[in-house]
Amino acid sequence: MKTYSSKLYLFVAILTSLLVSFFQDEINPYYFQIIIYIGINIILATSLNLINGFAGQFSLGHAGFMSLGAYTASLVSSTLHASSGNPVDILILPLALLLGGAVAALAGLLVGIPTLRLKGDYLAITTLGFGEIIRVVIQNLNFLGGARGFTGIPKLANFFWVFSVVSIVVFAISNLINSTYGKGFLAVRDDEIAAQAMGINTTKYKVIAFITGAFFAGIAGGLYAHFISYINPQQFSFIKSIEIVVMVIIGGMGSTVGVIIAAIVLTILPEALRGIAEYRMVIYSLMLVVIMISRPQGLFGKSFRLKELVAKFRRPPMSA
Amino acid sequence: MSELLQQIINGISLGSIYALIAIGYTMVYGVLRFINFAHGDVFMIGGFVGYYAAPHIMPLVGGSVILAGPIVLLLAMTVCSILGVTIEKLAYKPLRFRPKLTILITAIGISLFLEFGGQLLFGPDPKSFPTLIPSTTLIDSQNLILTTTPVIVIGTAIILIVLLRFIVQNTKMGTAMRAVSFNQQAASLMGININTVISFTFVLGSSLAAAGGILYGTLYPSINPLMGIFPGLKAFISAVLGGIGNIPGAALGGLIIGMTETFVTGYLSPTYRDAIAFGILILILLFKPSGILGRYEAEKV
């Protein structure tokens, strides 16, 4: 029954985005752009939530995966778009997005295997470094435009594509969370040692969460590139990764609905508060600290009160 | 041959700065078992204290180089110690028994706050660091030029590291620090005040980072609010390379990373400068996660 109704939601969501896309030219272009950014940020934040929130692995390199997807997809579509006729055009974007996602997922596998065997702190640093390495490498690759950026990407992404992908990603992640894999992620997050003792292959679950998150981030990057039709390495710096992390933390790690709300609010807010744009990162960083101290489950996340209560009666963690 | 010698000198100077920062990471890790992400930004603040203080200190001591350098250094170390302890009391202490991830995110938040708060306060443009020690040439043969700058950088770093070694090994507070890092609960049962020890650790770590900031400004006289990010990450990698929690290991790791980076810049390509350290980190994590001098610790359940 559950799968039946959620599949119905998915169908309705995709149909709605198709219907809306017929009227997308009626929408004020500025608002339209913000709406598209909201969609892309929802994909980024929910996919990072899978890694950070559900599997409990802290990644700071989401913009790196996004940029891999964006560059791969742009390369594919600009090559195909030049040489194809009209009827195949509709297949170019899905193909480009899938390839972009695949390259990002492959990178996720390469980064994930050595680092995920270890504690979260190492993962945070390695993923941060990985994102910066990707940026430096792209800056030095001339066929990708180097520091000047990649221009002339066909403007293929519209409301339909962005919000269909949003629906699919949210659907896929919610189903994944309710599956056996989802239980595995939660077990790894809540107590890695206990999970291991129960026979769960913790590394496998961490790598799966990481690859899936990277794949969706790559797709989000592809959509972004095909919407603004110009990308450069600077757009995918670690500040972008931090923005996504802030969405996940404010929304509440492990709460899909909360993260979606946070993605929407945090996309609109900087536009509404353009006057204090220079304070944005300072406000974000303070928000991280204040939320961690006062409400670690995030603004919209469900309270772990029961868990806290249990923790109170357990002895404080001993240093090894 | 001469170029090799020149590169070795450059490598050791850079490496000794990484060593100073890495010791702070490793000491905090030893006592609190978490990575203080904001440490690289304390290093940056140290540099900026030097930048703003030097023009005021210079006339006070009559332009005497022998006095001005150490005074600026001590001032930066004091300011950063206060900063380090404040960060610990406000942000980390309330979270001491919370999940690791919570503390990690808080540390990242503090780090970003210092970076972007620094951009608002100091301005985002790079500033030229005042000359504390005028560079005079010591050796100038046709194949080797040695100025006073690397000698002073390396010398200061060695003095500070030896001093730290003395504090950790031979004082009562140092013994308490080692006890807390060995077993926090047992140490507190023995009557050691854990809070004092943790604050003292932050004082030591932050003041070494501040000294690193001043020396970095002396070596590469251009500072900006985001300059702490990469030296911070590389120093962290040095600490992991040497074995996290191990002070001599951090110093050794810093030297190795500094040398490798200088050689890659000199002989391969400067573009890979920032990538090489992360390559080393991945290799270390794959083959010997406990680091060169560290020992493997089984996690107690």
XYZ file of C-alpha atoms in Angstrom:
621
model
C 0.000 0.000 0.000
C 2.768 2.355 0.947
C 4.734 1.878 -2.280
C 1.533 2.184 -4.256
C 0.650 5.585 -2.813
C 4.192 6.944 -3.027
C 4.401 5.883 -6.670
C 1.143 7.734 -7.214
C 2.642 10.864 -5.648
C 5.651 10.543 -7.940
C 3.415 10.244 -10.996
C 1.302 13.244 -9.959
C 4.440 15.313 -9.241
C 5.971 14.584 -12.642
C 2.660 15.266 -14.384
C 2.308 18.565 -12.515
C 5.807 19.652 -13.468
C 5.037 18.807 -17.094
C 1.840 20.880 -16.935
C 3.581 23.813 -15.264
C 6.391 23.714 -17.824
C 3.852 24.576 -20.561
C 3.236 27.871 -18.779
C 6.817 28.553 -17.699
C 7.188 31.471 -20.104
C 4.362 33.258 -18.279
C 6.346 33.376 -15.046
C 8.481 36.445 -14.309
C 12.024 35.360 -15.369
C 13.568 36.460 -12.065
C 11.091 34.438 -9.997
C 11.420 31.576 -12.456
C 15.177 31.489 -11.924
C 14.723 31.372 -8.147
C 12.198 28.546 -8.530
C 14.671 26.529 -10.620
C 17.445 27.182 -8.064
C 15.096 25.948 -5.348
C 14.644 22.715 -7.287
C 18.379 22.240 -7.781
C 19.112 23.022 -4.135
C 16.475 20.514 -3.019
C 18.263 17.798 -5.030
C 21.637 18.816 -3.568
C 20.401 19.061 0.005
C 18.370 15.842 0.035
C 21.239 13.911 -1.539
C 23.715 15.306 0.996
C 21.197 14.488 3.709
C 21.460 10.853 2.668
C 25.211 10.944 3.398
C 25.310 13.349 6.348
C 21.919 12.802 7.916
C 20.984 9.191 7.359
C 24.348 7.463 7.100
C 26.015 9.870 9.573
C 29.106 10.463 7.406
C 30.171 14.074 7.209
C 30.997 15.120 3.653
C 32.222 18.613 2.795
C 32.780 17.975 -0.903
C 29.297 18.025 -2.373
C 30.124 20.924 -4.698
C 32.975 18.818 -6.087
C 30.562 16.067 -7.146
C 28.197 18.729 -8.463
C 30.956 20.222 -10.613
C 31.946 16.800 -11.993
C 28.336 16.221 -13.019
C 28.004 19.717 -14.448
C 31.158 19.489 -16.567
C 30.541 15.932 -17.790
C 26.930 16.667 -18.716
C 27.914 19.892 -20.483
C 30.626 18.114 -22.448
C 28.182 15.378 -23.512
C 25.360 17.689 -24.497
C 27.499 20.243 -26.332
C 29.081 17.438 -28.358
C 25.752 15.765 -29.169
C 23.741 18.931 -29.636
C 26.022 20.156 -32.422
C 25.771 16.962 -34.417
C 22.152 15.834 -34.016
C 18.817 16.593 -35.542
C 15.741 17.767 -33.689
C 13.941 14.493 -32.808
C 16.806 13.164 -30.657
C 17.118 16.413 -28.755
C 14.780 15.311 -26.013
C 17.082 12.414 -25.167
C 20.254 14.493 -24.965
C 19.574 15.989 -21.549
C 18.652 12.731 -19.754
C 21.696 11.046 -21.272
C 23.973 13.931 -20.292
C 22.538 14.008 -16.759
C 22.956 10.265 -16.302
C 26.548 10.330 -17.522
C 27.274 13.334 -15.283
C 25.785 11.480 -12.336
C 27.762 8.344 -13.204
C 31.083 10.210 -13.286
C 30.278 11.863 -9.955
C 29.337 8.482 -8.475
C 32.591 6.961 -9.719
C 34.505 9.789 -8.062
C 32.457 9.145 -4.927
C 33.572 5.517 -5.006
C 37.233 6.477 -5.464
C 37.181 8.997 -2.620
C 34.866 6.984 -0.423
C 36.654 3.639 -0.253
C 39.875 4.828 1.402
C 38.243 7.363 3.701
C 34.985 5.756 4.745
C 36.796 2.977 6.564
C 37.858 5.612 9.063
C 36.203 8.092 11.364
C 34.052 10.972 10.190
C 36.630 13.684 10.841
C 38.949 12.297 8.193
C 36.108 12.088 5.726
C 35.263 15.766 6.254
C 38.843 16.851 5.545
C 39.374 14.493 2.611
C 36.120 15.465 0.917
C 36.921 19.154 1.431
C 40.346 18.558 -0.117
C 38.824 16.492 -2.907
C 36.425 19.320 -3.827
C 39.314 21.764 -3.985
C 41.461 19.363 -6.044
C 38.645 18.964 -8.594
C 38.423 22.738 -8.825
C 42.186 23.138 -9.337
C 42.264 20.364 -11.941
C 39.347 21.826 -13.936
C 41.008 25.244 -13.815
C 44.012 23.694 -15.560
C 42.072 21.758 -18.225
C 41.847 23.775 -21.404
C 39.241 21.661 -23.170
C 36.858 22.442 -20.292
C 37.532 26.157 -20.586
C 39.945 26.307 -17.647
C 39.444 29.261 -15.329
C 37.475 31.134 -18.007
C 34.640 28.649 -17.704
C 32.616 26.440 -20.038
C 30.403 28.446 -22.372
C 27.675 27.662 -24.862
C 25.974 24.845 -22.973
C 22.588 24.203 -24.647
C 19.815 25.600 -22.468
C 17.901 22.327 -22.220
C 16.788 22.265 -18.577
C 13.298 23.600 -18.000
C 10.741 23.406 -15.222
C 9.695 19.907 -16.261
C 13.195 18.423 -16.138
C 14.235 20.080 -12.891
C 11.102 19.204 -10.951
C 10.764 15.720 -12.386
C 14.270 15.033 -11.169
C 13.402 16.608 -7.800
C 10.400 14.259 -7.526
C 12.425 11.228 -8.574
C 15.262 12.033 -6.161
C 12.929 12.600 -3.212
C 11.010 9.430 -4.117
C 14.191 7.389 -4.521
C 15.725 8.611 -1.280
C 12.535 8.092 0.739
C 12.211 4.566 -0.606
C 15.875 3.862 0.021
C 15.509 5.011 3.617
C 12.556 2.684 4.191
C 14.367 -0.266 2.632
C 16.797 -2.693 4.251
C 19.586 -0.399 3.092
C 17.946 2.473 4.949
C 17.938 0.476 8.174
C 21.604 -0.246 7.530
C 22.368 3.477 7.122
C 20.594 4.343 10.362
C 22.337 1.533 12.209
C 25.728 2.779 11.016
C 24.850 6.330 12.010
C 23.482 5.538 15.460
C 26.181 3.177 16.631
C 28.796 1.982 14.240
C 30.354 -0.523 16.617
C 27.019 -2.072 17.547
C 26.089 -2.263 13.860
C 29.345 -4.013 13.123
C 28.756 -6.421 15.986
C 25.359 -7.242 14.434
C 27.136 -8.335 11.276
C 26.445 -5.229 9.213
C 29.180 -4.452 6.703
C 29.453 -0.799 7.771
C 31.907 0.208 5.045
C 29.568 -1.150 2.371
C 26.624 0.874 3.666
C 28.685 4.033 3.996
C 30.026 3.659 0.453
C 26.523 3.025 -0.926
C 25.164 6.151 0.752
C 28.154 8.128 -0.462
C 27.901 6.960 -4.089
C 24.133 7.533 -4.231
C 24.533 11.038 -2.800
C 27.350 11.817 -5.244
C 25.265 10.523 -8.175
C 22.349 12.840 -7.381
C 24.721 15.756 -6.777
C 26.186 15.130 -10.243
C 22.704 15.220 -11.748
C 21.945 18.460 -9.917
C 25.160 19.897 -11.358
C 24.091 18.845 -14.860
C 20.702 20.524 -14.458
C 22.352 23.668 -13.139
C 24.749 23.824 -16.110
C 21.919 23.322 -18.611
C 19.855 26.013 -16.984
C 22.409 28.843 -16.783
C 24.366 27.596 -19.862
C 27.684 28.875 -18.476
C 29.770 27.322 -15.720
C 33.172 28.072 -14.243
C 35.184 26.335 -11.496
C 34.609 29.194 -9.057
C 30.877 28.395 -8.866
C 31.725 25.066 -7.233
C 34.117 26.243 -4.523
C 33.876 24.931 -0.988
C 31.517 27.804 -0.130
C 28.902 26.061 -2.276
C 29.508 22.840 -0.316
C 29.068 24.766 2.927
C 25.774 26.244 1.704
C 24.433 22.731 1.093
C 25.712 21.552 4.482
C 23.938 24.492 6.156
C 20.667 23.526 4.453
C 20.979 19.969 5.752
C 21.862 21.018 9.290
C 19.248 23.728 9.618
C 16.604 21.492 8.100
C 17.563 18.722 10.447
C 19.923 15.902 9.599
C 17.911 12.841 8.689
C 14.643 14.691 8.044
C 13.796 14.840 4.338
C 10.885 17.227 4.804
C 12.945 19.538 7.032
C 15.812 19.617 4.555
C 13.457 20.435 1.675
C 11.944 23.313 3.684
C 15.442 24.551 4.560
C 16.505 24.370 0.902
C 13.500 26.476 -0.105
C 13.937 29.037 2.691
C 17.709 29.346 2.277
C 17.374 29.851 -1.481
C 14.803 32.623 -1.122
C 16.368 34.308 1.910
C 19.586 35.613 0.269
C 17.486 37.010 -2.579
C 15.157 38.756 -0.157
C 18.057 40.103 1.915
C 20.337 41.306 -0.857
C 21.226 44.395 1.187
C 23.202 42.395 3.738
C 24.741 39.939 1.285
C 28.245 40.366 2.689
C 27.096 39.128 6.090
C 25.604 35.959 4.643
C 28.513 33.600 5.389
C 29.014 35.104 8.859
C 25.327 34.551 9.626
C 25.472 30.989 8.225
C 28.493 30.119 10.351
C 26.944 31.546 13.522
C 23.735 29.669 12.755
C 25.718 26.410 12.567
C 27.271 26.976 15.986
C 24.085 28.176 17.682
C 21.992 25.326 16.238
C 24.563 22.733 17.243
C 24.602 24.007 20.814
C 20.890 24.631 21.290
C 19.047 22.358 18.864
C 21.314 19.776 17.224
C 18.411 18.045 15.495
C 17.868 21.138 13.303
C 14.972 23.586 13.180
C 12.569 21.155 11.544
C 14.134 17.860 12.544
C 12.362 15.560 14.918
C 13.563 15.628 18.449
C 15.718 12.771 19.628
C 14.495 13.286 23.155
C 14.241 9.587 23.910
C 17.784 9.062 22.736
C 19.016 11.976 24.859
C 17.263 10.514 27.860
C 18.971 7.183 27.312
C 22.298 8.942 26.814
C 21.901 10.652 30.186
C 21.834 7.377 31.984
C 24.788 5.964 30.138
C 28.216 6.754 31.439
C 29.949 9.623 29.650
C 32.091 8.463 26.726
C 35.470 7.369 27.935
C 38.526 8.415 26.076
C 40.255 5.410 24.683
C 73.211 20.427 -6.168
C 72.928 24.050 -5.120
C 69.293 24.180 -6.206
C 68.654 21.074 -4.151
C 70.196 22.708 -1.099
C 68.093 25.835 -1.684
C 64.947 23.741 -1.948
C 65.827 21.866 1.235
C 66.169 25.163 3.127
C 62.815 26.374 1.756
C 61.234 23.038 2.582
C 62.444 23.058 6.178
C 61.248 26.657 6.719
C 57.765 25.872 5.412
C 57.790 22.526 7.201
C 58.657 24.090 10.549
C 55.615 26.373 10.240
C 53.390 23.381 9.441
C 54.959 21.617 12.420
C 53.967 24.483 14.765
C 50.339 24.372 13.574
C 50.227 20.564 13.503
C 51.269 20.372 17.162
C 48.142 22.340 18.090
C 45.893 19.927 16.189
C 47.558 16.922 17.694
C 47.455 18.210 21.299
C 43.764 19.072 21.135
C 43.097 15.700 19.557
C 45.099 13.994 22.276
C 43.063 15.595 25.053
C 39.580 15.957 23.543
C 39.605 13.374 20.699
C 38.302 15.740 18.066
C 39.764 17.833 15.258
C 39.717 21.526 16.017
C 38.851 22.784 12.552
C 39.196 26.406 13.636
C 42.896 25.943 14.395
C 44.016 27.091 10.928
C 42.037 30.287 11.421
C 43.654 30.969 14.784
C 46.898 30.838 12.783
C 45.434 33.473 10.424
C 44.402 35.699 13.353
C 47.980 35.406 14.657
C 49.235 36.781 11.352
C 46.779 39.679 11.479
C 47.682 40.564 15.074
C 51.258 40.876 13.818
C 50.116 42.964 10.857
C 48.250 45.488 13.030
C 50.625 45.465 16.004
C 53.993 45.772 14.246
C 53.608 49.417 13.099
C 52.744 50.398 16.711
C 55.435 48.310 18.377
C 58.274 49.397 16.076
C 58.425 53.087 17.177
C 57.912 52.072 20.837
C 61.156 50.124 20.902
C 62.974 52.642 18.764
C 62.977 50.468 15.689
C 65.139 47.868 17.373
C 64.768 44.627 15.457
C 65.970 42.451 18.339
C 63.121 43.741 20.549
C 60.299 44.307 18.071
C 60.217 40.795 16.643
C 59.846 38.926 19.955
C 57.350 41.494 21.316
C 55.089 41.151 18.264
C 55.429 37.388 18.504
C 54.498 37.311 22.190
C 51.586 39.682 21.626
C 50.167 37.516 18.846
C 50.625 34.416 20.985
C 48.796 36.043 23.901
C 45.884 37.276 21.784
C 45.470 33.884 20.127
C 45.666 32.022 23.440
C 42.770 34.134 24.696
C 40.912 33.493 21.434
C 41.551 29.758 21.630
C 40.346 29.473 25.231
C 37.276 31.611 24.439
C 36.348 29.363 21.518
C 36.764 26.321 23.726
C 34.639 27.724 26.568
C 31.845 29.110 24.381
C 31.545 26.536 21.645
C 33.206 23.243 22.519
C 32.671 22.937 26.269
C 28.838 22.811 26.132
C 29.130 19.943 23.652
C 31.732 17.846 25.403
C 29.526 14.786 25.861
C 27.514 15.136 22.681
C 28.035 13.046 19.530
C 31.279 13.625 17.615
C 29.437 14.958 14.585
C 27.914 17.808 16.614
C 31.338 19.002 17.754
C 32.766 18.643 14.259
C 30.012 20.818 12.765
C 30.476 23.399 15.536
C 34.214 23.514 14.816
C 33.520 24.047 11.118
C 31.066 26.801 12.049
C 33.681 28.553 14.199
C 36.243 28.195 11.425
C 33.910 29.802 8.865
C 32.977 32.500 11.351
C 36.634 33.477 11.816
C 37.270 33.388 8.049
C 34.302 35.451 6.958
C 34.211 37.590 10.085
C 37.855 38.282 9.260
C 36.855 39.312 5.750
C 34.389 41.818 7.178
C 36.780 43.102 9.832
C 40.105 43.167 7.966
C 38.792 43.394 4.393
C 39.064 40.559 1.864
C 42.083 41.950 -0.021
C 45.577 40.562 0.672
C 47.750 42.774 2.884
C 51.504 42.986 2.852
C 52.988 41.787 6.114
C 55.350 44.333 7.732
C 59.028 43.446 7.751
C 59.876 42.484 11.310
C 63.325 41.269 10.466
C 65.111 42.993 7.600
C 66.427 40.278 5.333
C 70.218 40.350 5.187
C 72.227 37.927 3.149
C 74.362 35.533 5.146
C 75.881 33.456 2.372
C 76.001 34.608 -1.223
C 78.078 32.278 -3.307
C 77.216 31.724 -6.938
C 75.196 28.614 -6.217
C 73.568 29.346 -2.871
C 71.923 32.417 -1.396
C 71.011 32.193 2.265
C 69.237 35.110 3.923
C 68.403 35.623 7.579
C 64.663 35.005 7.062
C 64.672 31.174 6.832
C 67.284 30.976 9.589
C 65.102 33.015 11.944
C 61.937 31.116 10.981
C 63.541 27.725 11.568
C 65.321 28.927 14.723
C 62.149 30.332 16.296
C 60.231 27.175 15.467
C 62.924 24.987 17.044
C 63.041 27.131 20.209
C 59.236 26.981 20.565
C 59.065 23.248 19.969
C 61.848 22.566 22.491
C 60.051 24.814 24.996
C 56.808 22.936 24.413
C 58.574 19.614 24.819
C 59.901 20.854 28.161
C 56.432 21.992 29.297
C 54.782 18.724 28.302
C 57.473 16.435 29.728
C 58.845 18.276 32.760
C 56.108 20.386 34.346
C 53.202 19.408 36.546
C 50.708 20.772 34.012
C 52.376 18.809 31.228
C 52.151 15.617 33.236
C 48.459 16.341 33.838
C 47.981 16.866 30.102
C 49.580 13.539 29.310
C 47.451 11.855 31.962
C 44.226 13.332 30.547
C 45.193 12.292 27.051
C 45.923 8.768 28.313
C 42.629 8.315 30.130
C 40.362 11.236 30.881
C 38.187 9.481 33.431
C 41.019 7.990 35.413
C 42.829 11.345 35.389
C 39.817 13.145 36.812
C 39.503 10.482 39.516
C 43.132 11.208 40.441
C 42.114 14.799 41.205
C 43.216 16.420 37.945
C 41.023 19.352 36.988
C 40.062 18.387 33.446
C 38.749 21.854 32.533
C 42.011 23.542 33.479
C 44.013 21.003 31.507
C 41.828 21.462 28.428
C 42.109 25.260 28.641
C 45.869 24.948 29.047
C 46.020 22.722 25.963
C 44.181 25.369 23.971
C 46.559 28.052 25.281
C 49.602 26.066 24.146
C 48.115 25.049 20.793
C 46.763 28.485 19.900
C 49.945 30.291 20.854
C 52.003 27.969 18.654
C 49.540 28.598 15.809
C 49.917 32.361 16.353
C 53.695 32.016 16.199
C 53.202 30.046 12.986
C 51.118 32.931 11.616
C 53.847 35.485 12.351
C 56.547 33.264 10.864
C 54.397 32.592 7.788
C 53.966 36.347 7.319
C 57.720 36.775 7.613
C 58.369 34.060 5.041
C 55.584 34.917 2.550
C 54.759 38.567 3.253
C 51.151 38.581 2.036
C 48.277 37.767 4.385
C 44.506 37.565 3.886
C 41.560 36.324 5.983
C 41.313 33.026 4.087
C 45.019 32.232 4.339
C 44.465 29.822 7.220
C 42.473 27.284 5.207
C 45.227 25.530 3.272
C 48.053 25.727 5.840
C 45.492 24.520 8.385
C 44.490 21.526 6.271
C 48.104 20.700 5.472
C 49.084 20.946 9.121
C 46.219 18.629 9.970
C 47.496 16.192 7.336
C 50.960 16.521 8.915
C 49.474 15.576 12.275
C 47.779 12.517 10.749
C 50.978 11.597 8.909
C 53.025 11.710 12.091
C 50.361 9.899 14.084
C 47.570 12.017 15.533
C 47.937 12.632 19.262
C 51.721 12.336 19.056
C 53.668 15.609 19.431
C 57.050 14.584 17.928
C 55.048 12.897 15.176
C 53.307 16.178 14.337
C 56.641 17.975 14.059
C 58.039 15.210 11.841
C 54.879 15.161 9.700
C 55.059 18.942 9.271
C 58.628 18.723 8.017
C 57.771 15.918 5.578
C 54.736 17.761 4.181
C 56.671 21.050 3.906
C 59.584 19.363 2.116
C 57.331 17.393 -0.257
C 55.351 20.486 -1.114
C 58.478 22.530 -1.817
C 59.971 19.800 -3.992
C 56.747 19.347 -5.965
C 56.540 23.106 -6.514
C 60.196 23.323 -7.496
C 60.645 20.255 -9.672
C 57.183 19.310 -10.976
C 54.580 22.044 -11.209
C 53.304 24.700 -8.792
C 49.705 23.878 -9.774
C 49.895 20.574 -7.902
C 51.130 22.275 -4.733
C 47.813 22.105 -2.915
C 46.862 18.678 -4.267
C 49.941 16.769 -3.100
C 49.122 16.962 0.609
C 45.688 15.415 0.062
C 47.300 12.666 -1.999
C 49.585 11.919 0.952
C 46.577 11.912 3.303
C 44.727 9.342 1.184
C 47.831 7.118 0.989
C 48.370 7.322 4.749
C 44.718 6.541 5.461
C 44.928 3.546 3.132
C 48.164 2.002 4.334
C 48.953 3.188 7.852
C 46.064 5.111 9.421
C 47.868 5.343 12.759
C 50.631 7.440 11.172
C 54.413 7.136 11.306
C 54.948 7.439 15.056
C 51.414 6.780 16.274
C 50.291 3.492 17.639
C 47.082 1.717 16.853
C 44.356 2.180 19.438
C 41.525 -0.297 19.542
C 38.240 1.444 20.209
C 36.799 0.492 23.568
C 33.124 -0.311 23.657
